CSV table of N, CA and C in Angstrom, one decimal:
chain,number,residue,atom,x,y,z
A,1,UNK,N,8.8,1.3,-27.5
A,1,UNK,CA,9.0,1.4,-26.1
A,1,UNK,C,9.8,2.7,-25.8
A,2,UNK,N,9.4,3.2,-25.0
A,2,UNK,CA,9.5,5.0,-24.3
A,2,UNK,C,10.9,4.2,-23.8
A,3,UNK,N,12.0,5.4,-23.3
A,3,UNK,CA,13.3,5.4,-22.7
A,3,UNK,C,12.8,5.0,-21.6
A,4,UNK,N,11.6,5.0,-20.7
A,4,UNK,CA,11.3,4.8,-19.1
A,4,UNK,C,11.6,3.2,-19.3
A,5,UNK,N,10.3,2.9,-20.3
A,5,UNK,CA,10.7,1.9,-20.1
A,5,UNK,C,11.2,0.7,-19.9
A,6,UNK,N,12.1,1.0,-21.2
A,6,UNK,CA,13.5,0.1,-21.6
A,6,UNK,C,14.8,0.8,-20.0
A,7,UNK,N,14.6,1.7,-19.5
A,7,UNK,CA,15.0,1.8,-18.0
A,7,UNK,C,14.7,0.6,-17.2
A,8,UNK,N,13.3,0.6,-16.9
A,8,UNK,CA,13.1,0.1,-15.7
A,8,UNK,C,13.1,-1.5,-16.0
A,9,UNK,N,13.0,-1.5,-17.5
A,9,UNK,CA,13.2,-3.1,-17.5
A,9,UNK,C,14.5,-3.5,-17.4
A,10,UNK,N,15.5,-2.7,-17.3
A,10,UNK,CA,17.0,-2.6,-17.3
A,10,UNK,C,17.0,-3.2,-16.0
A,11,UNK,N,16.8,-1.8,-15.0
A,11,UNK,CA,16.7,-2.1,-13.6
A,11,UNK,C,16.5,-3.7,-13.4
A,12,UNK,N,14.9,-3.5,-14.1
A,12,UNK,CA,14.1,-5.3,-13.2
A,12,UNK,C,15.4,-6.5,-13.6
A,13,UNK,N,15.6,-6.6,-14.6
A,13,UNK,CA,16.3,-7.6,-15.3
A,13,UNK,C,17.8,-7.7,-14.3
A,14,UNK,N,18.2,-6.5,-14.2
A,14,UNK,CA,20.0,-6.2,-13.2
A,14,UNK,C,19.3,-6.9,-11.6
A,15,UNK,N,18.4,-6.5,-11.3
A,15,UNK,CA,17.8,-6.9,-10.2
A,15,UNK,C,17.4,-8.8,-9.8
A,16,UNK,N,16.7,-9.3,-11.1
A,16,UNK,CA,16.5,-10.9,-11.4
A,16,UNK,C,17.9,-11.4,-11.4
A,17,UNK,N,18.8,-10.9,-12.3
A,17,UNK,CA,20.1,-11.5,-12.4
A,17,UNK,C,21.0,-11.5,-10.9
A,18,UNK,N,21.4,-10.4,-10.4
A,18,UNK,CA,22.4,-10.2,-9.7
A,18,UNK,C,21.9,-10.2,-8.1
A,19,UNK,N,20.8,-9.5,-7.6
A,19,UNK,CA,20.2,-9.8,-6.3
A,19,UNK,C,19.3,-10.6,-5.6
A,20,UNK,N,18.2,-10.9,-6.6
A,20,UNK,CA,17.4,-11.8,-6.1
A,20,UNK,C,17.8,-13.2,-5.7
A,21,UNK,N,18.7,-13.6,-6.6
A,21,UNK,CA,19.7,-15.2,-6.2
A,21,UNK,C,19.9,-15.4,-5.4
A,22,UNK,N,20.6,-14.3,-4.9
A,22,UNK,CA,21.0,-14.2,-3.2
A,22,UNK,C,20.5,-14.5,-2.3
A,23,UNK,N,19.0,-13.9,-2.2
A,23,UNK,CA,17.8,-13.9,-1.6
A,23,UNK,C,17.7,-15.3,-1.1
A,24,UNK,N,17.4,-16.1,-1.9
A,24,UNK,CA,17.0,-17.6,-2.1
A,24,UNK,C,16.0,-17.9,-1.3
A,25,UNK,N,15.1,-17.4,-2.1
A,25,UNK,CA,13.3,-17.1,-1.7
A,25,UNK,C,12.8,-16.6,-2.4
A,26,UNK,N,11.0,-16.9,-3.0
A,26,UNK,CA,10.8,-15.6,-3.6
A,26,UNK,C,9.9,-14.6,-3.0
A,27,UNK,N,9.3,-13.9,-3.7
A,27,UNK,CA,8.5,-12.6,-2.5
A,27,UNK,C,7.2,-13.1,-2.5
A,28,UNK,N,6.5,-12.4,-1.2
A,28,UNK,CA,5.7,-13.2,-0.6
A,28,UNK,C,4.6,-13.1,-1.4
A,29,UNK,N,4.1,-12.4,-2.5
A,29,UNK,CA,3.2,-12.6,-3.3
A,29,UNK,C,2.8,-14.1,-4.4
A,30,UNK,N,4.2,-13.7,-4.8
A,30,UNK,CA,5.1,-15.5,-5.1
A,30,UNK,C,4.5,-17.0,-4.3
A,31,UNK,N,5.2,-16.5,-3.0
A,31,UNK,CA,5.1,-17.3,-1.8
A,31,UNK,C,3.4,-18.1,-1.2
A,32,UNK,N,2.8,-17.0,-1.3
A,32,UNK,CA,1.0,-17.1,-0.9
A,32,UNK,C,0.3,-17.4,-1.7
A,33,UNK,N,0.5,-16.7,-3.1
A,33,UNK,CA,-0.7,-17.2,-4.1
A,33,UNK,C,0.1,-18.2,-5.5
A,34,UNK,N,1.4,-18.0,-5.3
A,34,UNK,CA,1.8,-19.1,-6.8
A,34,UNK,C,2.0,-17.9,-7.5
A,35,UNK,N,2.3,-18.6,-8.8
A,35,UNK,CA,2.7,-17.8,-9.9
A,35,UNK,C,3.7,-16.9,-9.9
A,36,UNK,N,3.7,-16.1,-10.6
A,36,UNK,CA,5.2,-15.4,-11.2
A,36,UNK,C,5.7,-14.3,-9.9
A,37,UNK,N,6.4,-14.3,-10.0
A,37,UNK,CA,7.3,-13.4,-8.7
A,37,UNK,C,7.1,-11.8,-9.2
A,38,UNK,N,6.9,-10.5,-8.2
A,38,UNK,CA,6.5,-9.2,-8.7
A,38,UNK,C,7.5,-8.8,-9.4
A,39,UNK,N,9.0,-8.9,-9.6
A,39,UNK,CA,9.7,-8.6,-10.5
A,39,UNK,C,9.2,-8.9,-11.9
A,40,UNK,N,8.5,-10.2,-11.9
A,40,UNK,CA,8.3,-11.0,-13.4
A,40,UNK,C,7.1,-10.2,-14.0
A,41,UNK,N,6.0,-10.0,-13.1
A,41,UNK,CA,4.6,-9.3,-13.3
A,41,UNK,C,4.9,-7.9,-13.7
A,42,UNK,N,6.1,-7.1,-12.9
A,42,UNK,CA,6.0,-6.2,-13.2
A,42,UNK,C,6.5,-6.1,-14.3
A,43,UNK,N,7.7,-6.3,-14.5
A,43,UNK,CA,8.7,-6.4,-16.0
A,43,UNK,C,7.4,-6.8,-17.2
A,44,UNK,N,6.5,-8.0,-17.2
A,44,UNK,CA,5.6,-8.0,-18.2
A,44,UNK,C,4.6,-7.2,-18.3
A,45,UNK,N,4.2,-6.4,-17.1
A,45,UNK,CA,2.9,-5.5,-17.1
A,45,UNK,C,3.9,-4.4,-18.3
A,46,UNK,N,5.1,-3.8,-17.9
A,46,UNK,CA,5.9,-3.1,-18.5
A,46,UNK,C,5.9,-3.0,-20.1
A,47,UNK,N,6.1,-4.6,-20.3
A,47,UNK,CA,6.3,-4.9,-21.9
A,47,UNK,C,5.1,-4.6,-22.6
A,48,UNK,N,3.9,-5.0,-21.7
A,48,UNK,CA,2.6,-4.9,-22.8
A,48,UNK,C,2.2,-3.5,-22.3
A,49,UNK,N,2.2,-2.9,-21.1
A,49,UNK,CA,1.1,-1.9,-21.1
A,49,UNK,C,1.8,-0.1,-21.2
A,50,UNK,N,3.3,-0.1,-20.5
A,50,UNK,CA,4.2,0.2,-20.6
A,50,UNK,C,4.0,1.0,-19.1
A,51,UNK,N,5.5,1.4,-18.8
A,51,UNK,CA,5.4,2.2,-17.0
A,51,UNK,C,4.6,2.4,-16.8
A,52,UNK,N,3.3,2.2,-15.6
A,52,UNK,CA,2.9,2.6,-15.0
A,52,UNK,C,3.0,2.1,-13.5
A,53,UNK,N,3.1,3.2,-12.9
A,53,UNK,CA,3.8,3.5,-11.1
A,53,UNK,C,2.2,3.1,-10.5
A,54,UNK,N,0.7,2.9,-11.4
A,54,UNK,CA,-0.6,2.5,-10.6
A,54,UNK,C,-0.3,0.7,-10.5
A,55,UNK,N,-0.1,0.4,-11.8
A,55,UNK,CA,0.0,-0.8,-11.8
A,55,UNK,C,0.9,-1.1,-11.0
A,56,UNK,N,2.5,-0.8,-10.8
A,56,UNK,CA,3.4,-1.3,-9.8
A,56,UNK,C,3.1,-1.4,-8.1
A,57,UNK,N,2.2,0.0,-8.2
A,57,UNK,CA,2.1,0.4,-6.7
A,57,UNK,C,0.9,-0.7,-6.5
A,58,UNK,N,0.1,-1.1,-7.3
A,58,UNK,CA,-1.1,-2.0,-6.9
A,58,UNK,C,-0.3,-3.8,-6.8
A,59,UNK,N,0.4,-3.9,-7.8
A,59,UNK,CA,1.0,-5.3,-7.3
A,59,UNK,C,1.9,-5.1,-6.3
A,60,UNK,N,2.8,-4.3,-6.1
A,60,UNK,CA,3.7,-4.1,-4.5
A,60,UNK,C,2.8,-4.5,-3.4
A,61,UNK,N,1.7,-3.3,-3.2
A,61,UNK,CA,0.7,-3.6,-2.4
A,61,UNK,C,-0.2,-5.3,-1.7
A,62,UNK,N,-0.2,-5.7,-3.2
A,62,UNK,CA,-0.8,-6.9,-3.0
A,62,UNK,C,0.2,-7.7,-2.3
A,63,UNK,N,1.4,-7.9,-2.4
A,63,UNK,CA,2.5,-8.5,-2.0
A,63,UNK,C,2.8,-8.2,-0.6
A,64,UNK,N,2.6,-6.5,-0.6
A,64,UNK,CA,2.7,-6.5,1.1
A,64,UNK,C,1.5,-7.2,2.0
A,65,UNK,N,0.3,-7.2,1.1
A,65,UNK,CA,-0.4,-8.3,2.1
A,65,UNK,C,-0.6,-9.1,1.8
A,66,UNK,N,0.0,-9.7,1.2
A,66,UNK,CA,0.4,-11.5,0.9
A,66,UNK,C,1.5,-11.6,2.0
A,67,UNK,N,2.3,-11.2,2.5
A,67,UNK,CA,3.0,-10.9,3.5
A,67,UNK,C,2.4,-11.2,4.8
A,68,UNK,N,1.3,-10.2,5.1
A,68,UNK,CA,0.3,-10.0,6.4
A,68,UNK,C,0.4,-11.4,6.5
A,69,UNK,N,-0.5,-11.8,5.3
A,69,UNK,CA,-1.4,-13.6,5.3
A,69,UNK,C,-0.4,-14.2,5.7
A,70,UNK,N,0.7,-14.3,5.3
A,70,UNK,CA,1.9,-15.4,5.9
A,70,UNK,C,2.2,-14.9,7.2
A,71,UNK,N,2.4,-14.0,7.6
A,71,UNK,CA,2.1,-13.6,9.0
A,71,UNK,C,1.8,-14.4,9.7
A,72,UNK,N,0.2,-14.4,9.5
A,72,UNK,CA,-1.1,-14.7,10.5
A,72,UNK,C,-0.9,-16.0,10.2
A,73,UNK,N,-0.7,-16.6,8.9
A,73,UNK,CA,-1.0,-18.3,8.7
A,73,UNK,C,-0.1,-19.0,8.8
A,74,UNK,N,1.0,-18.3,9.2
A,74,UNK,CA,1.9,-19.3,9.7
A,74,UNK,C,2.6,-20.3,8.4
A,75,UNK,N,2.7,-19.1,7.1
A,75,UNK,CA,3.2,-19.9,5.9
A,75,UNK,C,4.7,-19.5,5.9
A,76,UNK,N,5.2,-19.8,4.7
A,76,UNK,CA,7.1,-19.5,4.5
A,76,UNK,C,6.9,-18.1,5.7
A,77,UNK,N,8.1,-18.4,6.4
A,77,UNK,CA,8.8,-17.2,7.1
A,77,UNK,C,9.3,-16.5,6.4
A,78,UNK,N,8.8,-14.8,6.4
A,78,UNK,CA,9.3,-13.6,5.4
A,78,UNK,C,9.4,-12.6,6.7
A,79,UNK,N,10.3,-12.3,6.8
A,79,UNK,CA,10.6,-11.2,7.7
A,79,UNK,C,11.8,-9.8,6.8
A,80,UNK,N,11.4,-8.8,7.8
A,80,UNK,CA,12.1,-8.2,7.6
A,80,UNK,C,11.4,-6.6,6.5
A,81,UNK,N,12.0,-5.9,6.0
A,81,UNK,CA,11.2,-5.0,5.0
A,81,UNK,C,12.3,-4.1,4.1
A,82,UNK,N,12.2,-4.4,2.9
A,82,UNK,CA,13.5,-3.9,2.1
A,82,UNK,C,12.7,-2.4,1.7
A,83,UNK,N,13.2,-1.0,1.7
A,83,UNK,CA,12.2,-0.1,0.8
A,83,UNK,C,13.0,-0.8,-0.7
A,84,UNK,N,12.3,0.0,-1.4
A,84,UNK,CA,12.5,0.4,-2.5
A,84,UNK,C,11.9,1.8,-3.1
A,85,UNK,N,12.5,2.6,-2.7
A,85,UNK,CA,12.1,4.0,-3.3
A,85,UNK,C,10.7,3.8,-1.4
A,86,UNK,N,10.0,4.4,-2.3
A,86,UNK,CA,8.3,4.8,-1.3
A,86,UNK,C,7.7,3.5,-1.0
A,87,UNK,N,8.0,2.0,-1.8
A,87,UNK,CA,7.1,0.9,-2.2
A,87,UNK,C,8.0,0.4,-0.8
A,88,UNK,N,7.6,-0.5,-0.1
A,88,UNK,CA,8.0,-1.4,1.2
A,88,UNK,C,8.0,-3.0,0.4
A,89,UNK,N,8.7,-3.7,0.1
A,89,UNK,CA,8.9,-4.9,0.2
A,89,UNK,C,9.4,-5.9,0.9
A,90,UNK,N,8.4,-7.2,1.1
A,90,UNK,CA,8.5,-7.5,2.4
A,90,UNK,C,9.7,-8.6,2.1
A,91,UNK,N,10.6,-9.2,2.4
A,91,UNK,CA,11.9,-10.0,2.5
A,91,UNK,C,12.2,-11.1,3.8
A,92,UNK,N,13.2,-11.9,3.4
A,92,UNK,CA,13.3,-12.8,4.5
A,92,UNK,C,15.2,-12.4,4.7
A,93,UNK,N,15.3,-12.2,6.0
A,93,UNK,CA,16.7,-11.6,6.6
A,93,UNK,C,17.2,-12.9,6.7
A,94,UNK,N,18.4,-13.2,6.4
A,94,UNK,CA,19.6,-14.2,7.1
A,94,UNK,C,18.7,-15.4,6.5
């Protein structure tokens, strides 16, 4: 495992532990289709395939419109939009 790596899984992990709790929700990808939350997908895409910013920017994306969908369908209330770097993640305020 490259130094990016073992970085960004640093980051994910500081990020699962200490902010997302707070949240108390998970992200709308999470939210619309089930399964593992984009921190978790990403951190495992990480472990097997190693950084890549296509893979991240393509699950971010899907999330932002897993977002739309709860929008329009009237699923869990997600408002609001955190960046992260260039990537938009969509979040629920208050």
């Amino acid at each position: 495992m490259v130094a990016l790596d073992t970085l960004a899984l640093t980051g994910i992990a500081l990020y699962q532990r200490w902010l997302s709790p707070h949240k108390g929700f998970r992200c709308a990808h999470a939210a619309f289709y089930g399964g593992a939350s984009c921190s978790a997908t990403i951190a495992q895409t990480i472990r097997a395939e190693g950084l890549s910013l296509a893979n991240i920017t393509a699950r971010l994306a899907a999330c932002r419109q897993a977002y739309g969908h709860l929008q329009v369908t009237g699923g869990p209330r997600v408002r609001g939009v955190c960046c992260c770097g260039p990537l938009p993640i969509p979040f629920r305020c208050g």
